[in-house]
Amino acid sequence: MMRHLISAADLTRDEAVLILDTAEEMARVADRPIKKLPTLRGRTICNLFFEDSTRTRISFEAAEKRLSADVINFAAKGSSVSKGESLKDTAQTLEAMGVDAVVIRHSASGAPYRLATSGWIDAPVINAGDGTHQHPTQALLDAFTMRRRLVGRDAGLGQDLAGKRITLVGDVLHSRVARSNVDLLHTLGAEVTLVAPPTLVPVGVETWPCEVSYDLDNVLPKSDAVMMLRVQRERMNAAFFPTEREYSRRYGLDGERMAKMPEHAIVMHPGPMVRGMEITAEVADSDRCTVVEQVTNGVSIRMAVLYLLLGGNEAAAAHPSPTTTLERGATRRPSATEESK
Ligand code: NCD
């Protein structure tokens, strides 16, 4: 297992599958009355959020607390960053306080990489979204959701997403979620198609491991999962499409369009949704839409990532599948989901 999690592209197939399998174990904890494991007791994790976030920040915090870590929340607003403090100074302050891991979200692409490779800080760095670059734990929770729904909860263990056809629709240009998903889904053997207006397709997309289409209606019947992306108006400094109505008409998902998908196919969205823009309320609230499930799964994925980066390295090396370890019941090290005594 690597030391940091900066990009979904850094994960091998086996590492990604290990994270998904570990997350299945973590999910069992959420089914218990007491949702807590002693795994990271005595470790301190700092959540460094330089950019707005609701679900990702809460999700990391829930994951850290369920693993019994001590949590420090740092939001740039109200901190010395607004007095002009640099990332380097902030990092050195955290290092001086002895944090064991840093979760960082930043509006600048590359900030987590800089933090991980600068030598300013010794702790593992987990990217919680940087600019339009990467959001690896989002891609992992999406893959987890797809594997559960399209392969099966138990049947999925040890499996990847080979042959699954996944369609990502909308503002690909500004989407770190799209970039992370294309990388991870490709590694997991899925076939990815991007659908977007030509103005929202990034330059250089031909080098990405996916197909590009401008015709949503044509792609829907051949999709096992359709992921709608938010139109990121806050990152747009120009007019990328004529009107919202025109956008919705061509690239939005409504009930009529959803009916073109195969019966088993699911609709996904990373949130926050702009209802009426990329997705109608009818679709967002339908049984086929996994948006709420994705949030639940996000906590299990982040627990798995924290466990593997902070506590589980030796365990993972000694026992390639933590699940088998659990089933065998005998471990020299306490396993990830052993109850607090
Ligand atoms: C996404 C993000 O912030 O990258 N949201 C999320 O993490 N759940 C996508 C978005 O903002 O549209």
Short mmCIF file of C-alpha atoms and ligand atoms in Angstrom, two decimals:
data_model
loop_
_atom_site.label_atom_id
_atom_site.label_comp_id
_atom_site.label_asym_id
_atom_site.label_seq_id
_atom_site.Cartn_x
_atom_site.Cartn_y
_atom_site.Cartn_z
CA MET A 1 0.00 0.00 0.00
CA MET A 2 1.31 3.46 -0.81
CA ARG A 3 2.02 6.12 1.80
CA HIS A 4 -0.28 8.89 0.56
CA LEU A 5 -3.51 8.96 -1.44
CA ILE A 6 -3.17 11.82 -3.92
CA SER A 7 -4.62 10.47 -7.16
CA ALA A 8 -6.87 7.58 -8.16
CA ALA A 9 -4.37 6.97 -10.97
CA ASP A 10 -1.76 5.91 -8.38
CA LEU A 11 -3.76 2.87 -7.32
CA THR A 12 -3.12 -0.57 -8.80
CA ARG A 13 -6.06 -2.89 -9.41
CA ASP A 14 -5.15 -5.00 -6.39
CA GLU A 15 -4.77 -1.97 -4.11
CA ALA A 16 -8.14 -0.64 -5.22
CA VAL A 17 -9.83 -4.01 -4.68
CA LEU A 18 -8.19 -4.27 -1.25
CA ILE A 19 -9.64 -0.86 -0.32
CA LEU A 20 -13.12 -1.90 -1.55
CA ASP A 21 -12.95 -5.20 0.36
CA THR A 22 -11.74 -3.47 3.52
CA ALA A 23 -14.60 -0.97 3.17
CA GLU A 24 -17.07 -3.89 3.13
CA GLU A 25 -15.66 -4.94 6.50
CA MET A 26 -15.94 -1.38 7.76
CA ALA A 27 -19.55 -1.23 6.57
CA ARG A 28 -20.41 -4.02 9.01
CA VAL A 29 -19.39 -1.70 11.83
CA ALA A 30 -22.05 0.75 10.71
CA ASP A 31 -24.66 -1.99 11.17
CA ARG A 32 -23.79 -2.36 14.85
CA PRO A 33 -25.43 -0.40 17.67
CA ILE A 34 -22.00 0.93 18.72
CA LYS A 35 -20.36 2.14 15.52
CA LYS A 36 -16.81 2.37 16.82
CA LEU A 37 -13.50 0.52 16.53
CA PRO A 38 -10.33 1.12 18.60
CA THR A 39 -8.06 0.90 15.52
CA LEU A 40 -6.71 4.48 15.48
CA ARG A 41 -6.88 5.22 19.19
CA GLY A 42 -4.20 7.75 20.14
CA ARG A 43 -3.63 8.90 16.54
CA THR A 44 -4.39 12.49 15.55
CA ILE A 45 -5.83 13.36 12.15
CA CYS A 46 -6.20 16.89 10.84
CA ASN A 47 -8.88 17.80 8.31
CA LEU A 48 -7.50 20.75 6.40
CA PHE A 49 -10.31 22.31 4.34
CA PHE A 50 -9.37 25.33 2.23
CA GLU A 51 -12.50 24.96 0.08
CA ASP A 52 -16.18 24.54 0.91
CA SER A 53 -17.45 21.05 1.52
CA THR A 54 -20.37 19.46 3.30
CA ARG A 55 -20.46 15.73 2.73
CA THR A 56 -16.75 15.07 2.20
CA ARG A 57 -15.75 16.89 5.39
CA ILE A 58 -18.45 15.29 7.51
CA SER A 59 -17.72 11.91 5.97
CA PHE A 60 -14.00 12.03 6.81
CA GLU A 61 -14.79 13.21 10.32
CA ALA A 62 -17.30 10.40 10.85
CA ALA A 63 -14.78 7.85 9.52
CA GLU A 64 -12.01 9.16 11.79
CA LYS A 65 -14.25 9.11 14.86
CA ARG A 66 -15.51 5.59 14.12
CA LEU A 67 -11.87 4.48 14.14
CA SER A 68 -11.35 6.29 17.50
CA ALA A 69 -8.83 8.83 16.16
CA ASP A 70 -8.48 12.30 17.67
CA VAL A 71 -9.75 14.82 15.13
CA ILE A 72 -8.63 18.39 14.49
CA ASN A 73 -10.76 20.36 12.05
CA PHE A 74 -9.14 23.25 10.26
CA ALA A 75 -11.20 25.45 7.95
CA ALA A 76 -9.32 28.17 6.09
CA LYS A 77 -12.00 30.69 6.88
CA GLY A 78 -11.35 32.04 10.35
CA SER A 79 -7.75 30.77 10.38
CA SER A 80 -4.42 32.53 9.84
CA VAL A 81 -4.69 31.63 6.15
CA SER A 82 -6.95 34.66 5.81
CA LYS A 83 -4.07 36.65 7.32
CA GLY A 84 -1.86 35.48 4.45
CA GLU A 85 -0.25 32.39 5.97
CA SER A 86 1.14 30.02 3.34
CA LEU A 87 0.47 26.30 2.94
CA LYS A 88 4.04 25.70 4.06
CA ASP A 89 3.57 27.55 7.36
CA THR A 90 0.26 25.83 8.00
CA ALA A 91 1.88 22.45 7.30
CA GLN A 92 4.78 23.16 9.62
CA THR A 93 2.39 24.17 12.38
CA LEU A 94 0.57 20.85 12.03
CA GLU A 95 3.86 18.93 11.95
CA ALA A 96 4.95 20.70 15.14
CA MET A 97 1.72 19.55 16.79
CA GLY A 98 2.46 15.95 15.81
CA VAL A 99 -0.44 15.06 13.54
CA ASP A 100 -0.43 11.49 12.20
CA ALA A 101 -2.33 12.18 8.97
CA VAL A 102 -3.63 15.14 7.01
CA VAL A 103 -6.80 15.17 4.93
CA ILE A 104 -6.68 18.15 2.59
CA ARG A 105 -9.15 19.86 0.27
CA HIS A 106 -7.86 22.83 -1.73
CA SER A 107 -9.08 24.88 -4.66
CA ALA A 108 -5.61 24.70 -6.24
CA SER A 109 -4.92 21.55 -8.26
CA GLY A 110 -1.69 20.01 -6.96
CA ALA A 111 -1.82 21.35 -3.39
CA PRO A 112 -2.06 17.85 -1.79
CA TYR A 113 0.81 16.60 -3.97
CA ARG A 114 2.92 19.58 -2.89
CA LEU A 115 2.13 18.88 0.75
CA ALA A 116 3.00 15.19 0.40
CA THR A 117 6.28 15.68 -1.46
CA SER A 118 7.60 18.94 -0.02
CA GLY A 119 9.15 17.48 3.11
CA TRP A 120 7.25 20.08 5.17
CA ILE A 121 5.35 17.32 6.83
CA ASP A 122 6.02 13.67 7.55
CA ALA A 123 2.47 12.35 7.89
CA PRO A 124 0.45 10.58 5.20
CA VAL A 125 -1.59 13.01 3.06
CA ILE A 126 -5.06 12.16 1.76
CA ASN A 127 -6.48 14.25 -1.05
CA ALA A 128 -10.11 15.20 -0.37
CA GLY A 129 -10.42 17.12 -3.65
CA ASP A 130 -7.98 19.54 -5.29
CA GLY A 131 -9.18 22.05 -7.87
CA THR A 132 -10.24 20.33 -11.07
CA HIS A 133 -7.63 17.59 -10.59
CA GLN A 134 -8.50 14.62 -8.36
CA HIS A 135 -10.86 13.37 -5.64
CA PRO A 136 -9.72 9.77 -5.13
CA THR A 137 -11.94 8.79 -2.18
CA GLN A 138 -14.99 9.92 -4.20
CA ALA A 139 -13.99 7.58 -7.05
CA LEU A 140 -13.46 4.77 -4.54
CA LEU A 141 -16.87 5.24 -2.93
CA ASP A 142 -18.45 5.38 -6.38
CA ALA A 143 -16.70 2.14 -7.39
CA PHE A 144 -17.81 0.57 -4.10
CA THR A 145 -21.42 1.58 -4.80
CA MET A 146 -21.24 0.21 -8.36
CA ARG A 147 -19.67 -3.07 -7.23
CA ARG A 148 -22.35 -3.61 -4.60
CA ARG A 149 -25.21 -2.82 -6.96
CA LEU A 150 -23.89 -4.40 -10.16
CA VAL A 151 -21.87 -7.37 -8.84
CA GLY A 152 -23.20 -7.93 -5.32
CA ARG A 153 -22.22 -7.28 -1.72
CA ASP A 154 -20.74 -10.72 -0.99
CA ALA A 155 -20.31 -11.79 -4.60
CA GLY A 156 -18.29 -8.60 -5.17
CA LEU A 157 -15.53 -9.38 -2.66
CA GLY A 158 -12.20 -9.70 -4.44
CA GLN A 159 -13.82 -8.60 -7.70
CA ASP A 160 -13.28 -5.55 -9.91
CA LEU A 161 -15.73 -3.97 -12.39
CA ALA A 162 -14.56 -5.80 -15.51
CA GLY A 163 -16.84 -5.22 -18.48
CA LYS A 164 -19.24 -2.85 -16.69
CA ARG A 165 -20.28 0.08 -18.86
CA ILE A 166 -20.20 3.37 -16.98
CA THR A 167 -21.33 6.71 -18.40
CA LEU A 168 -20.33 10.06 -16.88
CA VAL A 169 -22.48 12.98 -17.98
CA GLY A 170 -22.05 16.75 -17.79
CA ASP A 171 -19.39 19.20 -16.70
CA VAL A 172 -16.36 16.99 -17.26
CA LEU A 173 -14.12 20.01 -17.83
CA HIS A 174 -14.33 21.24 -14.23
CA SER A 175 -14.80 17.86 -12.58
CA ARG A 176 -12.18 16.22 -10.39
CA VAL A 177 -14.81 13.54 -9.76
CA ALA A 178 -14.84 12.69 -13.48
CA ARG A 179 -11.04 12.56 -13.71
CA SER A 180 -10.73 10.32 -10.65
CA ASN A 181 -13.52 8.06 -11.85
CA VAL A 182 -12.08 7.64 -15.34
CA ASP A 183 -8.72 6.61 -13.84
CA LEU A 184 -10.08 4.23 -11.24
CA LEU A 185 -12.80 2.67 -13.40
CA HIS A 186 -10.24 1.98 -16.12
CA THR A 187 -7.94 0.32 -13.56
CA LEU A 188 -10.90 -1.79 -12.40
CA GLY A 189 -11.63 -2.97 -15.95
CA ALA A 190 -14.80 -0.96 -16.65
CA GLU A 191 -15.61 0.68 -19.99
CA VAL A 192 -16.15 4.41 -19.50
CA THR A 193 -17.98 6.84 -21.77
CA LEU A 194 -18.06 10.60 -21.18
CA VAL A 195 -21.06 12.58 -22.44
CA ALA A 196 -20.84 16.38 -22.39
CA PRO A 197 -21.38 19.44 -24.53
CA PRO A 198 -18.23 19.98 -26.66
CA THR A 199 -17.41 23.12 -24.64
CA LEU A 200 -17.23 21.09 -21.42
CA VAL A 201 -14.93 18.35 -22.76
CA PRO A 202 -11.30 18.95 -21.65
CA VAL A 203 -8.50 19.45 -24.14
CA GLY A 204 -6.45 16.26 -24.41
CA VAL A 205 -9.34 13.93 -23.57
CA GLU A 206 -8.23 11.63 -26.42
CA THR A 207 -5.39 10.49 -24.17
CA TRP A 208 -7.82 9.47 -21.40
CA PRO A 209 -8.75 5.78 -21.20
CA CYS A 210 -12.40 6.33 -22.23
CA GLU A 211 -14.80 7.11 -25.08
CA VAL A 212 -16.46 10.49 -25.67
CA SER A 213 -20.01 10.98 -26.98
CA TYR A 214 -22.27 13.99 -27.49
CA ASP A 215 -25.46 11.96 -27.68
CA LEU A 216 -26.86 10.94 -24.29
CA ASP A 217 -29.93 9.14 -25.65
CA ASN A 218 -27.72 6.87 -27.70
CA VAL A 219 -25.49 5.90 -24.77
CA LEU A 220 -28.15 5.35 -22.08
CA PRO A 221 -29.42 1.93 -23.31
CA LYS A 222 -25.82 0.63 -23.18
CA SER A 223 -25.03 1.80 -19.63
CA ASP A 224 -24.89 -0.18 -16.38
CA ALA A 225 -24.45 3.04 -14.39
CA VAL A 226 -25.00 6.68 -15.35
CA MET A 227 -23.22 9.25 -13.22
CA MET A 228 -24.55 12.80 -13.47
CA LEU A 229 -21.99 15.52 -12.71
CA ARG A 230 -22.84 18.89 -11.20
CA VAL A 231 -22.56 21.91 -13.47
CA GLN A 232 -19.82 23.76 -11.56
CA ARG A 233 -20.83 27.33 -12.02
CA GLU A 234 -18.35 28.56 -9.41
CA ARG A 235 -15.47 27.36 -11.60
CA MET A 236 -16.88 28.82 -14.82
CA ASN A 237 -15.52 32.12 -16.01
CA ALA A 238 -17.28 32.08 -19.38
CA ALA A 239 -20.51 30.93 -20.99
CA PHE A 240 -20.09 27.23 -21.76
CA PHE A 241 -23.66 26.65 -22.97
CA PRO A 242 -26.45 28.92 -24.24
CA THR A 243 -29.06 28.56 -21.48
CA GLU A 244 -29.84 26.26 -18.56
CA ARG A 245 -32.92 25.02 -20.40
CA GLU A 246 -30.86 24.08 -23.40
CA TYR A 247 -28.35 22.27 -21.18
CA SER A 248 -31.08 20.30 -19.37
CA ARG A 249 -32.80 19.42 -22.61
CA ARG A 250 -29.68 17.84 -24.09
CA TYR A 251 -27.64 16.66 -21.11
CA GLY A 252 -30.06 16.52 -18.15
CA LEU A 253 -31.57 13.27 -16.88
CA ASP A 254 -35.35 13.18 -16.51
CA GLY A 255 -37.79 10.30 -16.06
CA GLU A 256 -38.32 9.79 -19.75
CA ARG A 257 -34.60 9.48 -20.40
CA MET A 258 -34.05 7.24 -17.39
CA ALA A 259 -36.57 4.80 -18.90
CA LYS A 260 -34.10 4.24 -21.75
CA MET A 261 -31.59 2.70 -19.36
CA PRO A 262 -31.53 -1.08 -18.87
CA GLU A 263 -33.70 -2.30 -15.98
CA HIS A 264 -30.73 -3.07 -13.70
CA ALA A 265 -28.87 0.19 -14.39
CA ILE A 266 -28.36 2.79 -11.64
CA VAL A 267 -28.19 6.59 -11.56
CA MET A 268 -25.39 8.15 -9.52
CA HIS A 269 -24.44 11.67 -8.43
CA PRO A 270 -21.57 12.78 -6.18
CA GLY A 271 -23.65 15.61 -4.72
CA PRO A 272 -24.41 18.41 -4.30
CA MET A 273 -27.17 18.01 -6.94
CA VAL A 274 -28.61 20.96 -8.79
CA ARG A 275 -32.17 19.70 -9.17
CA GLY A 276 -33.74 20.87 -12.39
CA MET A 277 -30.36 21.35 -14.05
CA GLU A 278 -28.47 18.08 -14.54
CA ILE A 279 -31.10 15.90 -12.83
CA THR A 280 -34.86 16.24 -12.25
CA ALA A 281 -36.41 15.70 -8.81
CA GLU A 282 -38.22 12.65 -10.19
CA VAL A 283 -34.92 10.94 -11.03
CA ALA A 284 -33.07 12.18 -7.92
CA ASP A 285 -35.77 10.71 -5.66
CA SER A 286 -36.25 7.44 -7.56
CA ASP A 287 -35.16 4.01 -6.27
CA ARG A 288 -32.60 3.77 -9.03
CA CYS A 289 -30.70 6.81 -7.80
CA THR A 290 -27.90 5.90 -5.38
CA VAL A 291 -26.99 9.40 -4.18
CA VAL A 292 -27.81 8.73 -0.50
CA GLU A 293 -26.19 5.28 -0.59
CA GLN A 294 -23.04 6.90 -1.99
CA VAL A 295 -22.86 9.14 1.10
CA THR A 296 -23.21 6.13 3.43
CA ASN A 297 -20.59 4.20 1.48
CA GLY A 298 -18.25 7.19 1.63
CA VAL A 299 -17.77 6.71 5.37
CA SER A 300 -16.82 3.02 4.92
CA ILE A 301 -14.39 3.89 2.13
CA ARG A 302 -12.70 6.62 4.17
CA MET A 303 -12.42 4.28 7.17
CA ALA A 304 -10.76 1.72 4.91
CA VAL A 305 -8.32 4.25 3.45
CA LEU A 306 -7.37 5.61 6.89
CA TYR A 307 -7.00 2.10 8.28
CA LEU A 308 -4.77 0.97 5.43
CA LEU A 309 -2.62 4.13 5.38
CA LEU A 310 -2.26 4.54 9.12
CA GLY A 311 -2.72 1.26 10.83
CA GLY A 312 -3.13 -1.54 8.42
CA ASN A 313 0.03 -1.62 6.33
CA GLU A 314 1.53 -4.64 8.05
CA ALA A 315 -1.82 -6.33 8.38
CA ALA A 316 -2.52 -5.82 4.71
CA ALA A 317 0.87 -7.19 3.69
CA ALA A 318 0.58 -10.20 5.95
CA HIS A 319 -3.00 -10.98 4.93
CA PRO A 320 -3.78 -9.88 1.37
CA SER A 321 -7.50 -10.05 2.13
CA PRO A 322 -8.58 -8.72 5.52
CA THR A 323 -11.91 -10.42 4.92
CA THR A 324 -10.38 -13.89 4.76
CA THR A 325 -8.50 -13.02 7.90
CA LEU A 326 -11.73 -12.18 9.64
CA GLU A 327 -13.42 -15.32 8.43
CA ARG A 328 -10.53 -17.47 9.64
CA GLY A 329 -10.97 -15.72 12.94
CA ALA A 330 -7.32 -16.09 13.96
CA THR A 331 -4.89 -13.20 13.55
CA ARG A 332 -1.68 -12.27 15.25
CA ARG A 333 -2.54 -8.60 14.90
CA PRO A 334 -5.95 -7.32 15.87
CA SER A 335 -7.96 -7.17 12.67
CA ALA A 336 -9.57 -4.00 11.37
CA THR A 337 -12.99 -4.74 12.74
CA GLU A 338 -12.18 -6.42 16.03
CA GLU A 339 -14.45 -5.14 18.77
CA SER A 340 -13.14 -2.88 21.48
CA LYS A 341 -12.61 -4.99 24.60
C1 NCD B 1 -17.82 17.00 -5.51
C2 NCD B 1 -16.56 17.79 -5.26
O1 NCD B 1 -16.52 18.62 -4.35
O2 NCD B 1 -15.62 17.52 -5.96
N1 NCD B 1 -18.63 16.82 -4.42
C3 NCD B 1 -18.29 15.91 -3.46
O3 NCD B 1 -17.17 15.77 -3.07
N2 NCD B 1 -19.28 15.15 -2.96
C4 NCD B 1 -18.50 17.35 -6.75
C5 NCD B 1 -19.09 18.71 -6.88
O4 NCD B 1 -18.79 19.62 -6.14
O5 NCD B 1 -19.87 18.84 -7.82
#
